Short mmCIF file of C-alpha atoms in Angstrom, two decimals:
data_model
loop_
_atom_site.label_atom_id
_atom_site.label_comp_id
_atom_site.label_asym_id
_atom_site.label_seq_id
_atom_site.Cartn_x
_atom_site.Cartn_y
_atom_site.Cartn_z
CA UNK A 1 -60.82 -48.40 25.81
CA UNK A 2 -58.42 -46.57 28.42
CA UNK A 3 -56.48 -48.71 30.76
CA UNK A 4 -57.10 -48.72 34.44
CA UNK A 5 -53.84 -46.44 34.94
CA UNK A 6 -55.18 -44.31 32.21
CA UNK A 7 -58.32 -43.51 34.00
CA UNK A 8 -56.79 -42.93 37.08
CA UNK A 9 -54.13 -40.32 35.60
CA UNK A 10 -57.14 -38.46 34.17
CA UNK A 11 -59.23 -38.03 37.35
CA UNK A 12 -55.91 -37.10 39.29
CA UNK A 13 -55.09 -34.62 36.45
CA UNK A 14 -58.26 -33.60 37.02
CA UNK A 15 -58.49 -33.48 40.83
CA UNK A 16 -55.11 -32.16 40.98
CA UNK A 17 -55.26 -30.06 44.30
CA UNK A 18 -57.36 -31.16 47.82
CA UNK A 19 -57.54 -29.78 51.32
CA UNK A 20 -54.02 -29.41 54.23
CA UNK A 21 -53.10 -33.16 55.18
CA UNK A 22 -55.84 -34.88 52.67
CA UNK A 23 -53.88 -37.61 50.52
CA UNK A 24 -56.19 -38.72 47.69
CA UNK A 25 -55.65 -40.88 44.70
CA UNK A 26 -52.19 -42.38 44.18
CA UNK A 27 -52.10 -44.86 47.02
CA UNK A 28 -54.37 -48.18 48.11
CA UNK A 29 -56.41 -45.72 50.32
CA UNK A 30 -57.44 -42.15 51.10
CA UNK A 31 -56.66 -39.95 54.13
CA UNK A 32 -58.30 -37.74 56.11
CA UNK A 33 -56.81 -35.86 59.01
CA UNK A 34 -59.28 -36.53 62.22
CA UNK A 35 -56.92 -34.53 64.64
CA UNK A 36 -53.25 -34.13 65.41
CA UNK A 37 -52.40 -37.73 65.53
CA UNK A 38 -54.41 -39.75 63.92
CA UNK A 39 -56.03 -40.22 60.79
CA UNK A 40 -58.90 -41.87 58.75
CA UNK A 41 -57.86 -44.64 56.30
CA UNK A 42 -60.57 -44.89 53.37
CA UNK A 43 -60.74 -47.17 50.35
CA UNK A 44 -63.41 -48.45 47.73
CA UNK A 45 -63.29 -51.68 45.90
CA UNK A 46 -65.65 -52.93 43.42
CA UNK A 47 -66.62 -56.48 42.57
CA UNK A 48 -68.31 -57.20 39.26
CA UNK A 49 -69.96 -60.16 38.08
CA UNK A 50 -68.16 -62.00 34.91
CA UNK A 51 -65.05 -59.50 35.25
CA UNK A 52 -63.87 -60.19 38.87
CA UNK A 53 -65.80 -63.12 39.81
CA UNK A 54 -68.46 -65.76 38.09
CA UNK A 55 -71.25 -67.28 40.10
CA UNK A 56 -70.68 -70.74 38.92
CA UNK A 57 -67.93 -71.34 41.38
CA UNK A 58 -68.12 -69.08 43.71
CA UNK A 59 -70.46 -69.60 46.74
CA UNK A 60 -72.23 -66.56 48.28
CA UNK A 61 -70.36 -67.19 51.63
CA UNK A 62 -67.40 -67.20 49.72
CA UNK A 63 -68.09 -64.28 47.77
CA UNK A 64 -68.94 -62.13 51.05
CA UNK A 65 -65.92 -62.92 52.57
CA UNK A 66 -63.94 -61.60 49.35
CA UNK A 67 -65.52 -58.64 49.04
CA UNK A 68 -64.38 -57.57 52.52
CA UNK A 69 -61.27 -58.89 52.43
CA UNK A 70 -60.35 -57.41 48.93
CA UNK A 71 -60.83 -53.61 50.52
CA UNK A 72 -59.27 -54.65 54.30
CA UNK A 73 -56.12 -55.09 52.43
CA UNK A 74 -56.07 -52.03 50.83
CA UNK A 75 -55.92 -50.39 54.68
CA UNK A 76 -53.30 -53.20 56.04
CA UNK A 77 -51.09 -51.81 53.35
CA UNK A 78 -51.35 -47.76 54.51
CA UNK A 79 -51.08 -49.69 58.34
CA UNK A 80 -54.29 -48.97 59.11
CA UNK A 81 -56.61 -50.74 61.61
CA UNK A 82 -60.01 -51.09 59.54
CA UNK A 83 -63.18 -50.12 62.03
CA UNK A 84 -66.20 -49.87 59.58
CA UNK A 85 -68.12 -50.47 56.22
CA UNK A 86 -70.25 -49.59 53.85
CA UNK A 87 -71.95 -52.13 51.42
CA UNK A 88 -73.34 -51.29 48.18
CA UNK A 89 -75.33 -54.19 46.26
CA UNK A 90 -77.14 -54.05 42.72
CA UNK A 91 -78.64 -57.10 42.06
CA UNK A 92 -80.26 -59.03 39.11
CA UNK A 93 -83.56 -60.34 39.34
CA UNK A 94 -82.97 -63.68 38.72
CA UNK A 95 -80.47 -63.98 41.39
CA UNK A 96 -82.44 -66.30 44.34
CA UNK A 97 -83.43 -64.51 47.77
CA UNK A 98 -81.49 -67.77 49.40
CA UNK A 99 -78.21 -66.78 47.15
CA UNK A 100 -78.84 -63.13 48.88
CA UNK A 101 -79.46 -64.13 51.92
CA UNK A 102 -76.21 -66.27 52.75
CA UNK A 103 -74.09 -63.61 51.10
CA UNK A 104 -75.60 -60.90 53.61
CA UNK A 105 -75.18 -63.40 56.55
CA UNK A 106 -71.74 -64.17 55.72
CA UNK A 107 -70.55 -60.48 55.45
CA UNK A 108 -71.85 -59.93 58.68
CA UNK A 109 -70.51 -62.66 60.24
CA UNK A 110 -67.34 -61.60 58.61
CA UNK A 111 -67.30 -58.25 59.87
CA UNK A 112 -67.87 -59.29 63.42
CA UNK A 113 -64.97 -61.86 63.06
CA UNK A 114 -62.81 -58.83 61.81
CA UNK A 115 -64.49 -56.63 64.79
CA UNK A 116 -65.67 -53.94 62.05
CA UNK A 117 -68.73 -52.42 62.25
CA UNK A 118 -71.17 -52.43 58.84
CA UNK A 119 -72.55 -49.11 59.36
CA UNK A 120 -74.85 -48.59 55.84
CA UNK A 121 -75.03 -49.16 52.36
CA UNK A 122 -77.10 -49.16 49.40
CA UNK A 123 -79.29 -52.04 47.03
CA UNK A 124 -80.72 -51.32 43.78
CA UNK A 125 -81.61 -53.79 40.75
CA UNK A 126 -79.05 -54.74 38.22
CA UNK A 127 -80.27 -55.43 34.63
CA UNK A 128 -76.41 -57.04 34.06
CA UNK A 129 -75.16 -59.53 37.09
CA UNK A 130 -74.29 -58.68 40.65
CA UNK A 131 -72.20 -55.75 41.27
CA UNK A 132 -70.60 -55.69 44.85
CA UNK A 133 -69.15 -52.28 46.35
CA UNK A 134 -67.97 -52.23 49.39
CA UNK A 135 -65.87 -49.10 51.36
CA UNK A 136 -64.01 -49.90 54.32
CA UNK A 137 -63.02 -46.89 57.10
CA UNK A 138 -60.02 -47.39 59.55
CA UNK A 139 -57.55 -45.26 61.73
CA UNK A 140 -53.89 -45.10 61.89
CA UNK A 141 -51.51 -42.89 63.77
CA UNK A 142 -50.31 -40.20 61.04
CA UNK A 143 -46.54 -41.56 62.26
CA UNK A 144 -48.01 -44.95 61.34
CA UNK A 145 -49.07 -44.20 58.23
CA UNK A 146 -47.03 -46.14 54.97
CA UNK A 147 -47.06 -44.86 51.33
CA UNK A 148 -46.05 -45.99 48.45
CA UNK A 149 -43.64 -42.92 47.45
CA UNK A 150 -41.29 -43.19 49.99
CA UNK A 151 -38.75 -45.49 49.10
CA UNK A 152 -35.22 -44.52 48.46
CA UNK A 153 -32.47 -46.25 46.35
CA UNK A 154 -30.24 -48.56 47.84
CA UNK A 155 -33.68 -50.31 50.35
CA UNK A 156 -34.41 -54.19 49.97
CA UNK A 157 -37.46 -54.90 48.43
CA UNK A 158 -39.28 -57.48 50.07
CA UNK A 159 -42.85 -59.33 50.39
CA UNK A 160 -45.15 -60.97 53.11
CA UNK A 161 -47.68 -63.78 51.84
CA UNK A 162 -47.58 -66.04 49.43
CA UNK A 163 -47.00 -65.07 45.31
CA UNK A 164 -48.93 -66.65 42.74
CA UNK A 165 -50.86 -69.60 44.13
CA UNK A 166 -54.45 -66.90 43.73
CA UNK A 167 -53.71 -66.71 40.34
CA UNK A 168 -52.67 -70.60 39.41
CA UNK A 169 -56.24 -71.10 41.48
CA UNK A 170 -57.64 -68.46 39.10
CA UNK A 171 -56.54 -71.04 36.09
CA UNK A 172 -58.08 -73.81 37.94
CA UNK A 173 -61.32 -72.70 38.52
CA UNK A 174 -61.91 -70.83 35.10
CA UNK A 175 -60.68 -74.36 33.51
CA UNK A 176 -63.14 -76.56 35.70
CA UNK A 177 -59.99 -78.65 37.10
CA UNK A 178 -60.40 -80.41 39.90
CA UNK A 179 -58.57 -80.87 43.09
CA UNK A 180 -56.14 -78.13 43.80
CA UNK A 181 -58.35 -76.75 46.55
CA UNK A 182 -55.66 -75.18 48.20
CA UNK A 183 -54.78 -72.93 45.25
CA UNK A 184 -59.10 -72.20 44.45
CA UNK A 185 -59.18 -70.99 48.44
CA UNK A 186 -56.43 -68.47 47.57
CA UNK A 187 -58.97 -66.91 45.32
CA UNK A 188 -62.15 -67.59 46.90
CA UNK A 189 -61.73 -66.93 50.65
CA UNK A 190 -58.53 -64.40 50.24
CA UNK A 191 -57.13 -63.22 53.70
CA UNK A 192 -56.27 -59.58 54.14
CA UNK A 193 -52.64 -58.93 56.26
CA UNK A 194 -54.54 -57.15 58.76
CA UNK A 195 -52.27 -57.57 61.66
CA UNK A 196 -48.66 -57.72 59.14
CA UNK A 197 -49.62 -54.33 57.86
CA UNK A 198 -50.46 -52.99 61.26
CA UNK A 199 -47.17 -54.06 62.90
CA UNK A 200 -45.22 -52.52 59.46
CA UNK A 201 -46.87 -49.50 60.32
CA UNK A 202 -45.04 -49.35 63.58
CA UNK A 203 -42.02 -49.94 62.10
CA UNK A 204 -40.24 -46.76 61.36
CA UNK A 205 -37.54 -48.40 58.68
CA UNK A 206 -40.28 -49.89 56.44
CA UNK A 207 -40.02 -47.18 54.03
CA UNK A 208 -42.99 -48.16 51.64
CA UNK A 209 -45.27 -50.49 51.20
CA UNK A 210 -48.91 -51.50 49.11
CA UNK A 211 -50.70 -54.58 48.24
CA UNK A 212 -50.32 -57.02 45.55
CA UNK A 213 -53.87 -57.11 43.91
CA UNK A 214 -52.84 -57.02 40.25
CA UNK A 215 -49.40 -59.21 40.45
CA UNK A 216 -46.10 -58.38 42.05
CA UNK A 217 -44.43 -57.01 38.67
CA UNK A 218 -47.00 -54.35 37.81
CA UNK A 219 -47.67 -53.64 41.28
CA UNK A 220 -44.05 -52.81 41.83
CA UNK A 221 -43.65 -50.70 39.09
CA UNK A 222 -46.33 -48.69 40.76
CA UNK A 223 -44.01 -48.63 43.57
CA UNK A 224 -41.15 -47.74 41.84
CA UNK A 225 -43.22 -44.69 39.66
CA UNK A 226 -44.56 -43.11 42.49
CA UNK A 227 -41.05 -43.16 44.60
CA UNK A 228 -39.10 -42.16 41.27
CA UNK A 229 -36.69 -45.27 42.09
CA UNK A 230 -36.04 -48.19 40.63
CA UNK A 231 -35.67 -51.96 40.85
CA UNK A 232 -33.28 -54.82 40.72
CA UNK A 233 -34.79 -57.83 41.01
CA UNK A 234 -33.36 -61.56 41.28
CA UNK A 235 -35.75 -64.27 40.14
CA UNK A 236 -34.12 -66.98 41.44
CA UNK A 237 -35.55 -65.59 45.08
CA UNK A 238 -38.55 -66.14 43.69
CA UNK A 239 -39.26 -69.96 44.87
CA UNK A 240 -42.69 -71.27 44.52
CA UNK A 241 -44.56 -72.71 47.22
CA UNK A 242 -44.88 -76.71 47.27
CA UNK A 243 -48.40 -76.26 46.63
CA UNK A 244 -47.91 -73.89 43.75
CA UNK A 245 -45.54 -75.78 42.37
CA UNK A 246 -47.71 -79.30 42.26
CA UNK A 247 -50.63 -76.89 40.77
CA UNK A 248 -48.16 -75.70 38.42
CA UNK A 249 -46.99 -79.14 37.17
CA UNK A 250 -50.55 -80.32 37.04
CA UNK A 251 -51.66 -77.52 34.49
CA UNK A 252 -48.48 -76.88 32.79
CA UNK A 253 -48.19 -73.46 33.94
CA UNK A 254 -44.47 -71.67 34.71
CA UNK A 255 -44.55 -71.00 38.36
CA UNK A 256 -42.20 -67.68 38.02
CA UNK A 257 -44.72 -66.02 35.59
CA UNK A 258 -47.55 -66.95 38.24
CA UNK A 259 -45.46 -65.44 40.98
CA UNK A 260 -44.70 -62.28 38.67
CA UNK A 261 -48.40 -61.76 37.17
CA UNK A 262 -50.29 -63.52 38.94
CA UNK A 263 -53.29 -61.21 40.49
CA UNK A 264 -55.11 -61.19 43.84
CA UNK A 265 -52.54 -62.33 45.92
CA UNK A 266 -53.15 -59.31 48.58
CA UNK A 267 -49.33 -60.17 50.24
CA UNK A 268 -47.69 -56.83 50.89
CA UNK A 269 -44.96 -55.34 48.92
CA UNK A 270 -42.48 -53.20 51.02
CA UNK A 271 -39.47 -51.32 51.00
CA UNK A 272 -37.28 -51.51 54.03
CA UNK A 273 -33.57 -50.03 54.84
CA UNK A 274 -31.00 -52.03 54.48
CA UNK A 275 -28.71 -51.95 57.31
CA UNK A 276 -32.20 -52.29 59.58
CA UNK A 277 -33.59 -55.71 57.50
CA UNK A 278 -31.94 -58.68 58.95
CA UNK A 279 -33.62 -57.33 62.46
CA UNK A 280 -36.78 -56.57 60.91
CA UNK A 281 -37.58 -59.55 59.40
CA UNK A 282 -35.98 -61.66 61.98
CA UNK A 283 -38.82 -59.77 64.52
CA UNK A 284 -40.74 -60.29 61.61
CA UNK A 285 -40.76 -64.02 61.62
CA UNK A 286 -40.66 -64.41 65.37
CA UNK A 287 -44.15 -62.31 65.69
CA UNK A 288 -46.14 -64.47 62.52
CA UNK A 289 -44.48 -67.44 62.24
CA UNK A 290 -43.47 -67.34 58.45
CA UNK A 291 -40.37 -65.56 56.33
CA UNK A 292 -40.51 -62.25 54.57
CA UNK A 293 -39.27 -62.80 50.66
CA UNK A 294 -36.44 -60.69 49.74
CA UNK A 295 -36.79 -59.98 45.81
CA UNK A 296 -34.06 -57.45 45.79
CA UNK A 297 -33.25 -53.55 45.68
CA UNK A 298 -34.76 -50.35 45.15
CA UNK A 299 -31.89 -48.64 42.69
CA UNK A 300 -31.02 -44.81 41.52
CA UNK A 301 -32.52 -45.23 37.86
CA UNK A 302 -36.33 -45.46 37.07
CA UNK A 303 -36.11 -49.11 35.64
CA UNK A 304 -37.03 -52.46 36.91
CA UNK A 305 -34.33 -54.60 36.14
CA UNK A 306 -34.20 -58.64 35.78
CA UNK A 307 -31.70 -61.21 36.88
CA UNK A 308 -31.85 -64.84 37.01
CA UNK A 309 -28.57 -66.17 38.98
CA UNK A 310 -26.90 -62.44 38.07
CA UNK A 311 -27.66 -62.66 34.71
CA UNK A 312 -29.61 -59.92 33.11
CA UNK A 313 -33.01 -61.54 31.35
CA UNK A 314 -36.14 -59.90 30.25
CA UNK A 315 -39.58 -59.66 31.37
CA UNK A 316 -41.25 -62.19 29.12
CA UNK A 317 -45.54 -62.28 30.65
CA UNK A 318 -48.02 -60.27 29.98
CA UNK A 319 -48.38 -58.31 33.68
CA UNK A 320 -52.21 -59.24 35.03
CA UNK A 321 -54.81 -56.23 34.50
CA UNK A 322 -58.36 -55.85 36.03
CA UNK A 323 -60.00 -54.94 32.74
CA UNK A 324 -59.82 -58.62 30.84
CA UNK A 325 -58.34 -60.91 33.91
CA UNK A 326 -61.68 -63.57 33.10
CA UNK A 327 -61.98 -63.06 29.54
#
């Protein structure tokens, strides 16, 4: 079976030319020019039943407000202000009008929260679990626009939100541990940086930037690939949260691979100039009231380098991937 990267390579090999000031596959959205200044920000996620989620512990509310989320983020990272979506269902028969019913009132309810207007859709029946699709429209300023292959050698790399604590709550849920409700919330109710990618957008010396959907190491060597840069990156700036860590202790996981592989974190990964970051993330801090993470440097070669206290190590986890990440 081809890999998600795989696929992707073939359609763009295959779509290899679109219209003036279109940007298509290669980033976390699509754009379309709407006039001289501004443009339309457009992505498409899919949920599916038994590969991205299970019904068993996730509640319909909880569920709805994923589903949203999981595409909003994809805009925050282009700095985009999402305005509308589109929600495509296929559902099985056995699947109770009540369970239906409270997902379909809780995606509203989340898109008037998140001001965004659910403008159409599509239902059909599923003969194989619930299938969610969801496409979310927004607008950004072309100047405000952030990509991923931008960066240049010799930037800081740096993240907003927390690493790892979505996918130690992944663990805890498949498992059936209980407690750790703090992690399972970073998985079922995930929060898109709405308002942190919209104020990076305004900020001219953030280079590049994406989401973390599918774990900081894989997503930044989808970074570094499309800028032709690479990476030097010090683990020991890698410090788990007290919550991750307890989770960690209490399930005998290794916090640093959760922060490395860990998926569905949906923090932002950016690249910002060096002589501009101490400002930056001073403002940064000031305006939301937590700390960017500074993992390292963008460097001249196309490698991602490891070093734990300046010593050179390996990558030693298997990076997260959307094709097996339940099993």
């Amino acid at each position: 079976m081809l890999s998600e990267a795989e696929i992707i390579k073939k359609v763009q090999q295959a779509m290899n030319s679109v219209a003036a000031g279109v940007y298509g596959i290669g980033d976390d959205a699509a754009i379309l020019p709407l006039n001289d200044m501004t443009s339309y920000v457009i992505s498409k996620d899919l949920l599916v039943e038994d590969t991205h989620f299970r019904l068993r512990y996730f509640e319909p509310e909880n569920l709805s407000h994923k589903a949203l989320h999981v595409n909003l983020s994809d805009l925050a990272a282009m700095g985009a202000t999402p305005q509308f979506v589109l929600l495509g269902l296929s559902i099985p028969q056995d699947l109770d009008q009540g369970w239906i019913d409270t997902f379909l009132e809780g995606f509203v309810g989340e898109c008037k929260k998140q001001e965004i207007s659910l403008i159409g859709g599509d239902t059909t029946l599923s003969q194989h679990g619930l299938f969610i699709s969801a496409t979310v429209i927004g607008q950004a300023q072309k100047a405000h626009l952030k990509f991923r292959n931008r960066a240049q050698p010799g930037e800081i790399l740096c993240v907003a939100g927390p690493l790892g604590e979505a996918g130690a709550g992944l663990v805890a849920l498949e498992k059936g541990i209980s407690g750790l409700e703090s992690l399972k919330e970073r998985v079922l109710r995930p929060e898109a940086l709405i308002q942190e990618g919209i104020w990076f957008g305004k900020q001219q010396k953030v280079t590049a930037m994406m989401d973390i959907s599918d774990g900081l190491y894989i997503d930044l060597s989808r970074l570094c690939q499309a800028s032709c840069v690479g990476a030097s990156i010090e683990l020991s700036t890698l410090k788990p949260s007290p919550t991750l860590l307890e989770g960690c202790q209490q399930m005998g996981l290794d916090p640093l691979e959760c922060m490395l592989t860990g998926g569905e974190d949906y923090a932002l990964l950016m690249t910002i100039e060096a002589d501009d970051y101490p400002t930056l993330a001073k403002d940064f801090k000031e305006r939301f009231e937590y700390s960017l993470i500074t993992i390292g440097k963008t460097t001249k070669n196309h490698s991602i380098i490891l070093t734990q206290d300046g010593l050179l190590t390996s990558f030693a986890y298997t990076p997260f991937s959307h094709f097996k990440e339940l099993g």
